[in-house]
Amino acid sequence: MAEKEKIDKKEHLLNVAERVFGELGYDGASTRLLAQEAGMNMAMLNYYFGSKDGLLKAVVERRMASTRKSFEEIALQDISSWDKITQVVQLYVSKVATSKYFHKIIFREISVLRPGGTSEVTDFVLENLYANTMHVQQILEEGIKKGEFRPVDVEMTIASIFGTVNYLINSRRLASKILNMDLLDDQVLQEEMKPRLLAYLHDSLKTHLLK
């Protein structure tokens, strides 16, 4: 099999797996169903990713690595800490608002308590999430050190940013009532909620961080 064909098949399987895991959850998505939805046999799925755990890890890593790289690039720019944090927030909101299946996967993995404690997959998700938040922490601490930001509670600020975004995306039915807009409609999510959320976070962080 040509290398390009192998890459294309892997990408196709990752796209299908993200949707199926997002719709049905890890436990509801059998390897047989995943292979069937991707138009492959189970042997091919195992050949590429080893197992269902391996497939879910690959789905998570693909998205997380992209976000982490973008956060790193923003953190290294020669611009003010305020510009960095606003870029990070805009990027994160945009990614969350355009990848609804992926963030359902993440929310489930960090929320579900399985018998015997966390699974290897859950630990993997948590480690990746934590690595991404570290770049935000770096920016906030840099801003405080330079005197751009007030000496705020950095950890609570991070929780506030990510918590607000994730709550609205992962609790859409309740958020729809609170915000009086249909967040189950992707067009409403993109054209109405996203700019409203960005404006809120911008104003909140400006009041919270700047002297």
mmCIF file with all atom_site columns, N, CA and C in Angstrom, residues 4-42:
data_model
loop_
_atom_site.group_PDB
_atom_site.id
_atom_site.type_symbol
_atom_site.label_atom_id
_atom_site.label_alt_id
_atom_site.label_comp_id
_atom_site.label_asym_id
_atom_site.label_entity_id
_atom_site.label_seq_id
_atom_site.pdbx_PDB_ins_code
_atom_site.Cartn_x
_atom_site.Cartn_y
_atom_site.Cartn_z
_atom_site.occupancy
_atom_site.B_iso_or_equiv
_atom_site.pdbx_formal_charge
_atom_site.auth_seq_id
_atom_site.auth_comp_id
_atom_site.auth_asym_id
_atom_site.auth_atom_id
_atom_site.pdbx_PDB_model_num
ATOM 1   N N  . LYS A 1 4  ? 0.977   7.433  0.805  1.00 0.00 ? 4  LYS A N  1
ATOM 2   C CA . LYS A 1 4  ? -0.100  8.435  0.785  1.00 0.00 ? 4  LYS A CA 1
ATOM 3   C C  . LYS A 1 4  ? -1.453  7.781  1.037  1.00 0.00 ? 4  LYS A C  1
ATOM 4   N N  . GLU A 1 5  ? -1.663  6.607  0.459  1.00 0.00 ? 5  GLU A N  1
ATOM 5   C CA . GLU A 1 5  ? -2.930  5.901  0.649  1.00 0.00 ? 5  GLU A CA 1
ATOM 6   C C  . GLU A 1 5  ? -3.097  5.501  2.113  1.00 0.00 ? 5  GLU A C  1
ATOM 7   N N  . LYS A 1 6  ? -2.003  5.073  2.753  1.00 0.00 ? 6  LYS A N  1
ATOM 8   C CA . LYS A 1 6  ? -2.053  4.708  4.170  1.00 0.00 ? 6  LYS A CA 1
ATOM 9   C C  . LYS A 1 6  ? -2.429  5.911  5.029  1.00 0.00 ? 6  LYS A C  1
ATOM 10  N N  . ILE A 1 7  ? -1.811  7.069  4.724  1.00 0.00 ? 7  ILE A N  1
ATOM 11  C CA . ILE A 1 7  ? -2.102  8.294  5.472  1.00 0.00 ? 7  ILE A CA 1
ATOM 12  C C  . ILE A 1 7  ? -3.559  8.700  5.284  1.00 0.00 ? 7  ILE A C  1
ATOM 13  N N  . ASP A 1 8  ? -4.041  8.628  4.044  1.00 0.00 ? 8  ASP A N  1
ATOM 14  C CA . ASP A 1 8  ? -5.433  8.992  3.749  1.00 0.00 ? 8  ASP A CA 1
ATOM 15  C C  . ASP A 1 8  ? -6.406  8.088  4.497  1.00 0.00 ? 8  ASP A C  1
ATOM 16  N N  . LYS A 1 9  ? -6.116  6.791  4.536  1.00 0.00 ? 9  LYS A N  1
ATOM 17  C CA . LYS A 1 9  ? -6.988  5.848  5.242  1.00 0.00 ? 9  LYS A CA 1
ATOM 18  C C  . LYS A 1 9  ? -6.989  6.121  6.744  1.00 0.00 ? 9  LYS A C  1
ATOM 19  N N  . LYS A 1 10 ? -5.815  6.427  7.285  1.00 0.00 ? 10 LYS A N  1
ATOM 20  C CA . LYS A 1 10 ? -5.730  6.738  8.716  1.00 0.00 ? 10 LYS A CA 1
ATOM 21  C C  . LYS A 1 10 ? -6.512  8.004  9.050  1.00 0.00 ? 10 LYS A C  1
ATOM 22  N N  . GLU A 1 11 ? -6.363  9.033  8.197  1.00 0.00 ? 11 GLU A N  1
ATOM 23  C CA . GLU A 1 11 ? -7.085  10.282 8.435  1.00 0.00 ? 11 GLU A CA 1
ATOM 24  C C  . GLU A 1 11 ? -8.589  10.059 8.347  1.00 0.00 ? 11 GLU A C  1
ATOM 25  N N  . HIS A 1 12 ? -9.017  9.262  7.372  1.00 0.00 ? 12 HIS A N  1
ATOM 26  C CA . HIS A 1 12 ? -10.442 8.955  7.218  1.00 0.00 ? 12 HIS A CA 1
ATOM 27  C C  . HIS A 1 12 ? -10.958 8.249  8.469  1.00 0.00 ? 12 HIS A C  1
ATOM 28  N N  . LEU A 1 13 ? -10.200 7.282  8.952  1.00 0.00 ? 13 LEU A N  1
ATOM 29  C CA . LEU A 1 13 ? -10.617 6.539  10.140 1.00 0.00 ? 13 LEU A CA 1
ATOM 30  C C  . LEU A 1 13 ? -10.660 7.449  11.370 1.00 0.00 ? 13 LEU A C  1
ATOM 31  N N  . LEU A 1 14 ? -9.705  8.355  11.490 1.00 0.00 ? 14 LEU A N  1
ATOM 32  C CA . LEU A 1 14 ? -9.700  9.295  12.607 1.00 0.00 ? 14 LEU A CA 1
ATOM 33  C C  . LEU A 1 14 ? -10.920 10.219 12.556 1.00 0.00 ? 14 LEU A C  1
ATOM 34  N N  . ASN A 1 15 ? -11.265 10.694 11.371 1.00 0.00 ? 15 ASN A N  1
ATOM 35  C CA . ASN A 1 15 ? -12.437 11.564 11.227 1.00 0.00 ? 15 ASN A CA 1
ATOM 36  C C  . ASN A 1 15 ? -13.723 10.830 11.610 1.00 0.00 ? 15 ASN A C  1
ATOM 37  N N  . VAL A 1 16 ? -13.853 9.590  11.130 1.00 0.00 ? 16 VAL A N  1
ATOM 38  C CA . VAL A 1 16 ? -15.033 8.784  11.449 1.00 0.00 ? 16 VAL A CA 1
ATOM 39  C C  . VAL A 1 16 ? -15.076 8.486  12.944 1.00 0.00 ? 16 VAL A C  1
ATOM 40  N N  . ALA A 1 17 ? -13.937 8.112  13.512 1.00 0.00 ? 17 ALA A N  1
ATOM 41  C CA . ALA A 1 17 ? -13.874 7.761  14.926 1.00 0.00 ? 17 ALA A CA 1
ATOM 42  C C  . ALA A 1 17 ? -14.238 8.952  15.806 1.00 0.00 ? 17 ALA A C  1
ATOM 43  N N  . GLU A 1 18 ? -13.788 10.150 15.432 1.00 0.00 ? 18 GLU A N  1
ATOM 44  C CA . GLU A 1 18 ? -14.121 11.340 16.212 1.00 0.00 ? 18 GLU A CA 1
ATOM 45  C C  . GLU A 1 18 ? -15.633 11.539 16.258 1.00 0.00 ? 18 GLU A C  1
ATOM 46  N N  . ARG A 1 19 ? -16.288 11.363 15.125 1.00 0.00 ? 19 ARG A N  1
ATOM 47  C CA . ARG A 1 19 ? -17.745 11.520 15.081 1.00 0.00 ? 19 ARG A CA 1
ATOM 48  C C  . ARG A 1 19 ? -18.440 10.437 15.908 1.00 0.00 ? 19 ARG A C  1
ATOM 49  N N  . VAL A 1 20 ? -18.035 9.175  15.740 1.00 0.00 ? 20 VAL A N  1
ATOM 50  C CA . VAL A 1 20 ? -18.701 8.063  16.428 1.00 0.00 ? 20 VAL A CA 1
ATOM 51  C C  . VAL A 1 20 ? -18.459 8.128  17.938 1.00 0.00 ? 20 VAL A C  1
ATOM 52  N N  . PHE A 1 21 ? -17.226 8.377  18.347 1.00 0.00 ? 21 PHE A N  1
ATOM 53  C CA . PHE A 1 21 ? -16.937 8.529  19.780 1.00 0.00 ? 21 PHE A CA 1
ATOM 54  C C  . PHE A 1 21 ? -17.724 9.711  20.363 1.00 0.00 ? 21 PHE A C  1
ATOM 55  N N  . GLY A 1 22 ? -17.829 10.784 19.572 1.00 0.00 ? 22 GLY A N  1
ATOM 56  C CA . GLY A 1 22 ? -18.564 11.956 20.035 1.00 0.00 ? 22 GLY A CA 1
ATOM 57  C C  . GLY A 1 22 ? -20.045 11.679 20.197 1.00 0.00 ? 22 GLY A C  1
ATOM 58  N N  . GLU A 1 23 ? -20.615 10.926 19.277 1.00 0.00 ? 23 GLU A N  1
ATOM 59  C CA . GLU A 1 23 ? -22.048 10.637 19.321 1.00 0.00 ? 23 GLU A CA 1
ATOM 60  C C  . GLU A 1 23 ? -22.402 9.578  20.359 1.00 0.00 ? 23 GLU A C  1
ATOM 61  N N  . LEU A 1 24 ? -21.578 8.533  20.465 1.00 0.00 ? 24 LEU A N  1
ATOM 62  C CA . LEU A 1 24 ? -21.937 7.368  21.279 1.00 0.00 ? 24 LEU A CA 1
ATOM 63  C C  . LEU A 1 24 ? -21.109 7.197  22.535 1.00 0.00 ? 24 LEU A C  1
ATOM 64  N N  . GLY A 1 25 ? -20.019 7.934  22.660 1.00 0.00 ? 25 GLY A N  1
ATOM 65  C CA . GLY A 1 25 ? -19.122 7.741  23.794 1.00 0.00 ? 25 GLY A CA 1
ATOM 66  C C  . GLY A 1 25 ? -18.195 6.565  23.564 1.00 0.00 ? 25 GLY A C  1
ATOM 67  N N  . TYR A 1 26 ? -17.176 6.479  24.402 1.00 0.00 ? 26 TYR A N  1
ATOM 68  C CA . TYR A 1 26 ? -16.176 5.412  24.248 1.00 0.00 ? 26 TYR A CA 1
ATOM 69  C C  . TYR A 1 26 ? -16.823 4.038  24.395 1.00 0.00 ? 26 TYR A C  1
ATOM 70  N N  . ASP A 1 27 ? -17.635 3.857  25.428 1.00 0.00 ? 27 ASP A N  1
ATOM 71  C CA . ASP A 1 27 ? -18.226 2.548  25.691 1.00 0.00 ? 27 ASP A CA 1
ATOM 72  C C  . ASP A 1 27 ? -19.248 2.147  24.626 1.00 0.00 ? 27 ASP A C  1
ATOM 73  N N  . GLY A 1 28 ? -19.913 3.140  24.048 1.00 0.00 ? 28 GLY A N  1
ATOM 74  C CA . GLY A 1 28 ? -20.935 2.836  23.053 1.00 0.00 ? 28 GLY A CA 1
ATOM 75  C C  . GLY A 1 28 ? -20.397 2.580  21.657 1.00 0.00 ? 28 GLY A C  1
ATOM 76  N N  . ALA A 1 29 ? -19.136 2.909  21.435 1.00 0.00 ? 29 ALA A N  1
ATOM 77  C CA . ALA A 1 29 ? -18.529 2.761  20.104 1.00 0.00 ? 29 ALA A CA 1
ATOM 78  C C  . ALA A 1 29 ? -17.689 1.487  20.072 1.00 0.00 ? 29 ALA A C  1
ATOM 79  N N  . SER A 1 30 ? -18.256 0.427  19.541 1.00 0.00 ? 30 SER A N  1
ATOM 80  C CA . SER A 1 30 ? -17.512 -0.837 19.444 1.00 0.00 ? 30 SER A CA 1
ATOM 81  C C  . SER A 1 30 ? -16.527 -0.760 18.280 1.00 0.00 ? 30 SER A C  1
ATOM 82  N N  . THR A 1 31 ? -15.493 -1.589 18.331 1.00 0.00 ? 31 THR A N  1
ATOM 83  C CA . THR A 1 31 ? -14.528 -1.614 17.225 1.00 0.00 ? 31 THR A CA 1
ATOM 84  C C  . THR A 1 31 ? -15.209 -2.072 15.936 1.00 0.00 ? 31 THR A C  1
ATOM 85  N N  . ARG A 1 32 ? -16.170 -2.959 16.070 1.00 0.00 ? 32 ARG A N  1
ATOM 86  C CA . ARG A 1 32 ? -16.901 -3.425 14.886 1.00 0.00 ? 32 ARG A CA 1
ATOM 87  C C  . ARG A 1 32 ? -17.649 -2.268 14.222 1.00 0.00 ? 32 ARG A C  1
ATOM 88  N N  . LEU A 1 33 ? -18.332 -1.438 15.048 1.00 0.00 ? 33 LEU A N  1
ATOM 89  C CA . LEU A 1 33 ? -19.071 -0.298 14.504 1.00 0.00 ? 33 LEU A CA 1
ATOM 90  C C  . LEU A 1 33 ? -18.120 0.728  13.909 1.00 0.00 ? 33 LEU A C  1
ATOM 91  N N  . LEU A 1 34 ? -17.015 1.000  14.594 1.00 0.00 ? 34 LEU A N  1
ATOM 92  C CA . LEU A 1 34 ? -16.036 1.973  14.092 1.00 0.00 ? 34 LEU A CA 1
ATOM 93  C C  . LEU A 1 34 ? -15.498 1.550  12.732 1.00 0.00 ? 34 LEU A C  1
ATOM 94  N N  . ALA A 1 35 ? -15.158 0.273  12.617 1.00 0.00 ? 35 ALA A N  1
ATOM 95  C CA . ALA A 1 35 ? -14.651 -0.240 11.344 1.00 0.00 ? 35 ALA A CA 1
ATOM 96  C C  . ALA A 1 35 ? -15.726 -0.177 10.262 1.00 0.00 ? 35 ALA A C  1
ATOM 97  N N  . GLN A 1 36 ? -16.932 -0.540 10.640 1.00 0.00 ? 36 GLN A N  1
ATOM 98  C CA . GLN A 1 36 ? -18.055 -0.521 9.688  1.00 0.00 ? 36 GLN A CA 1
ATOM 99  C C  . GLN A 1 36 ? -18.332 0.889  9.172  1.00 0.00 ? 36 GLN A C  1
ATOM 100 N N  . GLU A 1 37 ? -18.359 1.864  10.081 1.00 0.00 ? 37 GLU A N  1
ATOM 101 C CA . GLU A 1 37 ? -18.616 3.250  9.691  1.00 0.00 ? 37 GLU A CA 1
ATOM 102 C C  . GLU A 1 37 ? -17.517 3.801  8.796  1.00 0.00 ? 37 GLU A C  1
ATOM 103 N N  . ALA A 1 38 ? -16.301 3.317  8.999  1.00 0.00 ? 38 ALA A N  1
ATOM 104 C CA . ALA A 1 38 ? -15.169 3.780  8.188  1.00 0.00 ? 38 ALA A CA 1
ATOM 105 C C  . ALA A 1 38 ? -15.027 3.003  6.894  1.00 0.00 ? 38 ALA A C  1
ATOM 106 N N  . GLY A 1 39 ? -15.853 1.947  6.713  1.00 0.00 ? 39 GLY A N  1
ATOM 107 C CA . GLY A 1 39 ? -15.772 1.141  5.496  1.00 0.00 ? 39 GLY A CA 1
ATOM 108 C C  . GLY A 1 39 ? -14.526 0.273  5.466  1.00 0.00 ? 39 GLY A C  1
ATOM 109 N N  . MET A 1 40 ? -14.074 -0.167 6.649  1.00 0.00 ? 40 MET A N  1
ATOM 110 C CA . MET A 1 40 ? -12.880 -1.008 6.760  1.00 0.00 ? 40 MET A CA 1
ATOM 111 C C  . MET A 1 40 ? -13.227 -2.260 7.553  1.00 0.00 ? 40 MET A C  1
ATOM 112 N N  . ASN A 1 41 ? -12.301 -3.226 7.545  1.00 0.00 ? 41 ASN A N  1
ATOM 113 C CA . ASN A 1 41 ? -12.489 -4.367 8.429  1.00 0.00 ? 41 ASN A CA 1
ATOM 114 C C  . ASN A 1 41 ? -11.752 -4.118 9.741  1.00 0.00 ? 41 ASN A C  1
ATOM 115 N N  . MET A 1 42 ? -12.073 -4.906 10.762 1.00 0.00 ? 42 MET A N  1
ATOM 116 C CA . MET A 1 42 ? -11.492 -4.683 12.082 1.00 0.00 ? 42 MET A CA 1
ATOM 117 C C  . MET A 1 42 ? -9.984  -4.905 12.091 1.00 0.00 ? 42 MET A C  1
#
